[in-house]
XYZ file of C-alpha atoms in Angstrom:
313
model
C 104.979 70.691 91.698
C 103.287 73.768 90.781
C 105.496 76.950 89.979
C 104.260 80.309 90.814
C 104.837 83.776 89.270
C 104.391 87.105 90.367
C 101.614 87.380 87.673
C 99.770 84.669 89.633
C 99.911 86.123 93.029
C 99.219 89.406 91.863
C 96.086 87.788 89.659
C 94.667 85.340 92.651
C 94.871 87.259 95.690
C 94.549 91.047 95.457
C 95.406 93.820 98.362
C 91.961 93.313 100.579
C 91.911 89.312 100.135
C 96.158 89.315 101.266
C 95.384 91.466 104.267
C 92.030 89.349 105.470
C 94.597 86.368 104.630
C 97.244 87.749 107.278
C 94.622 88.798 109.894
C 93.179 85.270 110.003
C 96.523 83.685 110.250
C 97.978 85.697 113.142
C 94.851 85.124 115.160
C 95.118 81.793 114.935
C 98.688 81.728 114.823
C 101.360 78.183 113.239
C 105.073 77.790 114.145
C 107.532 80.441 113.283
C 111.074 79.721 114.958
C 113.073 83.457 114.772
C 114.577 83.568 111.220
C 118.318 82.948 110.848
C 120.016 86.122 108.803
C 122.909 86.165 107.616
C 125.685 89.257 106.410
C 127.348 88.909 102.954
C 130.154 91.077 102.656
C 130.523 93.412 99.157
C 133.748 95.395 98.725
C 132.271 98.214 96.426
C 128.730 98.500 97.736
C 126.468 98.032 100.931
C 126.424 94.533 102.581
C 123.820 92.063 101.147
C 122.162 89.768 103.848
C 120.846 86.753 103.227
C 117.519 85.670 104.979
C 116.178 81.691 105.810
C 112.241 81.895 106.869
C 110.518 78.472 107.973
C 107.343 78.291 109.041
C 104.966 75.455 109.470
C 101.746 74.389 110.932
C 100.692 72.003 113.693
C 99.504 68.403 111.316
C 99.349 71.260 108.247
C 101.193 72.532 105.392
C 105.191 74.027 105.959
C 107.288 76.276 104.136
C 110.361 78.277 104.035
C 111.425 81.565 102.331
C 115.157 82.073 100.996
C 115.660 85.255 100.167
C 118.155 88.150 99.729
C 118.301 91.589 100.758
C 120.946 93.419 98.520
C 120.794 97.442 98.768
C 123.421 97.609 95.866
C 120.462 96.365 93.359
C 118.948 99.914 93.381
C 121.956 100.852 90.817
C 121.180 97.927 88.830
C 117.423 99.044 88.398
C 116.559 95.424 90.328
C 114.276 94.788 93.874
C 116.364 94.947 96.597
C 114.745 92.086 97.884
C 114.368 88.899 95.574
C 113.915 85.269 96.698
C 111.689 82.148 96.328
C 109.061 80.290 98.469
C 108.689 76.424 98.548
C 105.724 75.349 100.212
C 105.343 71.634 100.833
C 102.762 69.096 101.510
C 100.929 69.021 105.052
C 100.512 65.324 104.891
C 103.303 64.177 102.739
C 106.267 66.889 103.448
C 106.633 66.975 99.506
C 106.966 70.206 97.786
C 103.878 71.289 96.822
C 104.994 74.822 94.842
C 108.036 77.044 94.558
C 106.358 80.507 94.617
C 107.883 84.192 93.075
C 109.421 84.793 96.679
C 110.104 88.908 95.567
C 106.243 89.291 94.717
C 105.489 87.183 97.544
C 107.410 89.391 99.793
C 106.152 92.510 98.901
C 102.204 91.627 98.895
C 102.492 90.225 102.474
C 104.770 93.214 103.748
C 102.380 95.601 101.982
C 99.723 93.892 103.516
C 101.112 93.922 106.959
C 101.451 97.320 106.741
C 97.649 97.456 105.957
C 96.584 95.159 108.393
C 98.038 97.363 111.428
C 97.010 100.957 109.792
C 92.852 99.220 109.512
C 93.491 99.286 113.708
C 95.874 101.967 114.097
C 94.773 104.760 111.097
C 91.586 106.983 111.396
C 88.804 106.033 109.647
C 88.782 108.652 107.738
C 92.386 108.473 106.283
C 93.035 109.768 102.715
C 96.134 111.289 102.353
C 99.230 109.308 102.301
C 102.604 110.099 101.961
C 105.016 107.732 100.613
C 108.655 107.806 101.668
C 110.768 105.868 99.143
C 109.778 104.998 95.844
C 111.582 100.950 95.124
C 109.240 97.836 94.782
C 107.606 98.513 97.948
C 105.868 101.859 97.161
C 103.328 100.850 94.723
C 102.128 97.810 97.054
C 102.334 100.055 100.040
C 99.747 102.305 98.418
C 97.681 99.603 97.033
C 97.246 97.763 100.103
C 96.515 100.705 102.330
C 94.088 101.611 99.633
C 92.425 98.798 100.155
C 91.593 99.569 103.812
C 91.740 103.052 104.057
C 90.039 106.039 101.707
C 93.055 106.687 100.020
C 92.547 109.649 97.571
C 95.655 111.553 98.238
C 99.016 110.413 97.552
C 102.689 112.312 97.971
C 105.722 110.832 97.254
C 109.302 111.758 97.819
C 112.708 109.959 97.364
C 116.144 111.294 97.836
C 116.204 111.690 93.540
C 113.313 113.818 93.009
C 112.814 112.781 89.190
C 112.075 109.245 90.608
C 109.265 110.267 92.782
C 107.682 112.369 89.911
C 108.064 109.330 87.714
C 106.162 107.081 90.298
C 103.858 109.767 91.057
C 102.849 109.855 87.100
C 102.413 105.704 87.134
C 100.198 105.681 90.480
C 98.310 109.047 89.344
C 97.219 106.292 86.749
C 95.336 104.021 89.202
C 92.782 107.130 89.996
C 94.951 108.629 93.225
C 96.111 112.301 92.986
C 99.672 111.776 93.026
C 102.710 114.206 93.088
C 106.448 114.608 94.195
C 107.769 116.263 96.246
C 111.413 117.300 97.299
C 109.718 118.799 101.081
C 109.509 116.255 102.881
C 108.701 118.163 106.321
C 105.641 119.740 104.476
C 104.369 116.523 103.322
C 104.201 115.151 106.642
C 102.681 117.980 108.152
C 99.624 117.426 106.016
C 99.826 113.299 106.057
C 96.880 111.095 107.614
C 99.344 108.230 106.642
C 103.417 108.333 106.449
C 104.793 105.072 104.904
C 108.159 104.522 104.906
C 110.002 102.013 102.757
C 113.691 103.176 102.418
C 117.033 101.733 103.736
C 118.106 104.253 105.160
C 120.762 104.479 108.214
C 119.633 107.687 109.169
C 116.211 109.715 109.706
C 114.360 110.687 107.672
C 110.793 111.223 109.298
C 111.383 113.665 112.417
C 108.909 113.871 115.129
C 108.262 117.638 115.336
C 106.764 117.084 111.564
C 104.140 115.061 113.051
C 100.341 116.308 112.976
C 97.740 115.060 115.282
C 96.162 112.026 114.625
C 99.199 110.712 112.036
C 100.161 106.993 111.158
C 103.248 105.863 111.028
C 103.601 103.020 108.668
C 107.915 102.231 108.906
C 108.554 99.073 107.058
C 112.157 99.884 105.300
C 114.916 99.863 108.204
C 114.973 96.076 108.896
C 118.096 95.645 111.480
C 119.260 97.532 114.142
C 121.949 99.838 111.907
C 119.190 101.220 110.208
C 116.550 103.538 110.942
C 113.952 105.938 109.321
C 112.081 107.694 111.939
C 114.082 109.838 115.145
C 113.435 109.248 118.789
C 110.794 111.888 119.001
C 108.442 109.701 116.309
C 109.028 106.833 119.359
C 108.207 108.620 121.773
C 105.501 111.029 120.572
C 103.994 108.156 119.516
C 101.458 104.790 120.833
C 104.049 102.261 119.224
C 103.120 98.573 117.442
C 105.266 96.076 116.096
C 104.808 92.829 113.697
C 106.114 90.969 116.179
C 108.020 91.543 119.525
C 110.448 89.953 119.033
C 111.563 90.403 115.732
C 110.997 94.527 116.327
C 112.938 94.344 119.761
C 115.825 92.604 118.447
C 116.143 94.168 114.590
C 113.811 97.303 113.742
C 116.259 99.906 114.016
C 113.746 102.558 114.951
C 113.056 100.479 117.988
C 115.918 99.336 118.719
C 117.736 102.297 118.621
C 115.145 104.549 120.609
C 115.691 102.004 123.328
C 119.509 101.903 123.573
C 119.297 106.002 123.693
C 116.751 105.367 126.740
C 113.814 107.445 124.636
C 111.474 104.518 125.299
C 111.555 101.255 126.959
C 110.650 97.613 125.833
C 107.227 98.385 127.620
C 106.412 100.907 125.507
C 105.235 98.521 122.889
C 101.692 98.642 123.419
C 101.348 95.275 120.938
C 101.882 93.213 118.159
C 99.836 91.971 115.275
C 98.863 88.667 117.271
C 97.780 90.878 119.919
C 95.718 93.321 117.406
C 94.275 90.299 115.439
C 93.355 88.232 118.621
C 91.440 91.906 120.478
C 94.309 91.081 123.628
C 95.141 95.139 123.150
C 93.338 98.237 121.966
C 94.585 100.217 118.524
C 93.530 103.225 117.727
C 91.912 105.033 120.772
C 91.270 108.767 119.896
C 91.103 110.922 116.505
C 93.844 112.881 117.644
C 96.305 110.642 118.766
C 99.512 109.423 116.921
C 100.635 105.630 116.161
C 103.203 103.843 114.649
C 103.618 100.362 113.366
C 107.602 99.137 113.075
C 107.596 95.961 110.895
C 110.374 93.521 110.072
C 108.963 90.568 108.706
C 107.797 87.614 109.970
C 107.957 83.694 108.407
C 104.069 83.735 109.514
C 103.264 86.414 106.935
C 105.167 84.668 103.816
C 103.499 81.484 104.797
C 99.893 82.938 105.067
C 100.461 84.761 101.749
C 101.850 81.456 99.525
C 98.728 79.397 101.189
C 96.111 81.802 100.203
C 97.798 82.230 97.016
C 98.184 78.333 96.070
C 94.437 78.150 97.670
C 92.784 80.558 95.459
C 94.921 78.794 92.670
C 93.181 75.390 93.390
C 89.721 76.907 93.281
């Protein structure tokens, strides 16, 4: 059985190959029952939640992510989210690999993110602003670099030092970077507005929002939490990951619908509908999207196959 570090995924597969990877696997889709999550009660911090993610396909490989979502870890300097993957045998059912399930995790939702912004972003898409600055920020930027002309970048996190210090690390990869501690005037200027917080309130408002923005919200992950108000929702042509997982735990959505700002029909699609041309993205320059992601078991399996793949070449 083959263990996997972050190292090797980040050395076998990088941002382009992981998104192509996704795109291919929700067209043609495997079996992904709804994951099972569970609360773990702290008494001096935010509840953890623990998260079980099979996935399998039809005479093919299986899999299953354990992993844990702990919001107290951003005093301790660690990921919120850590885990492993085990991914076993298509003909045999033995494990095949155990797989860095906290790298894993943030390549595929990075590249989620990227998969919906190459339909829903303009073409011509080079500034992005970055809300949050934890594990997910520098894959977020990678990966929409990787499908986007990303020159631009503008950071900002509730501790201003941290999004100059980030700012200084990704100005290293060639982007102009900088913090900022003005939010509302980064967004005004964005082509691009990822968000990857935990927040329980909003952050992104949606009389910031120029014409033709993308709204990349990948942070609030059940239906306490949110990023983005009602106007984003509703100024916005709205996408999910997956029905529904958005319907039932993205906060943004599932809030906007129990205020009545939008209804369940106002999610034009998913990424199965994107990847398989059953709905239109993008449709005009000027128009605004959003994507609301909350993970799906189909994404951590696509990512540990096309990572154990490239490792067998």
């Amino acid at each position: 059985m083959r263990f996997v570090t972050a190292e090797d995924i980040d050395r076998s597969v990088p941002p382009r190959d992981m998104v192509e990877a996704l795109r291919t696997w929700f067209a043609k889709g495997c079996e992904t029952p709804l994951r099972s999550h569970f609360n773990m009660e702290r008494t001096n911090e935010d509840d953890a939640t623990l998260l079980v993610m099979p996935s399998w396909e039809k005479d093919g490989a299986a899999g299953v992510k354990v992993a844990a979502v702990v919001p107290g870890n951003a005093q301790r300097n660690l990921p919120a989210v850590s885990g492993i993957y085990i991914l076993l045998d298509g003909v045999t059912g033995q494990p095949k690999a155990v797989l860095d399930g906290t790298r894993l995790t943030t390549r595929r939702t990075a590249a989620a993110s990227a998969l919906a912004a190459d339909y829903l972003a303009r073409r011509d898409a080079s500034h992005l602003v970055m809300v949050g600055t934890g594990a997910m920020a520098p894959n977020l930027i990678a990966a929409h670099a990787a499908v986007r002309p990303i020159k631009k970048v503008t950071l900002w996190n509730r501790r201003p030092e941290k999004a100059v210090t980030l700012a200084n690390e990704i100005e290293l990869l060639g982007f102009e970077a900088s913090g900022t501690d003005d939010l509302e005037a980064a967004c005004g200027t964005a082509d691009i507005i990822s968000c990857a917080t935990l927040s329980t309130e909003p952050l992104v408002r949606g009389a910031w929002l120029p014409e033709g923005v993308h709204v990349d919200l990948v942070g609030a992950f059940k239906p306490t939490m949110r990023e983005t108000d009602d106007a984003v929702m509703q100024k916005c042509r709205l996408y999910v990951d997956s029905f529904d997982g958005a319907s039932a735990e993205g906060g943004d959505v599932v809030q906007a619908i129990a205020s009545g700002a939008i209804g369940k029909d106002d999610i034009n699609g998913d990424l199965f509908d994107l990847t398989r041309g059953k709905v239109k993205g993008r449709q005009s320059d000027d128009e605004c999207t959003v994507f609301k992601s909350v993970g799906h078991a189909l994404e951590d399996f696509a990512a540990a196959v096309s990572v154990v793949e490239a490792l067998d070449k």
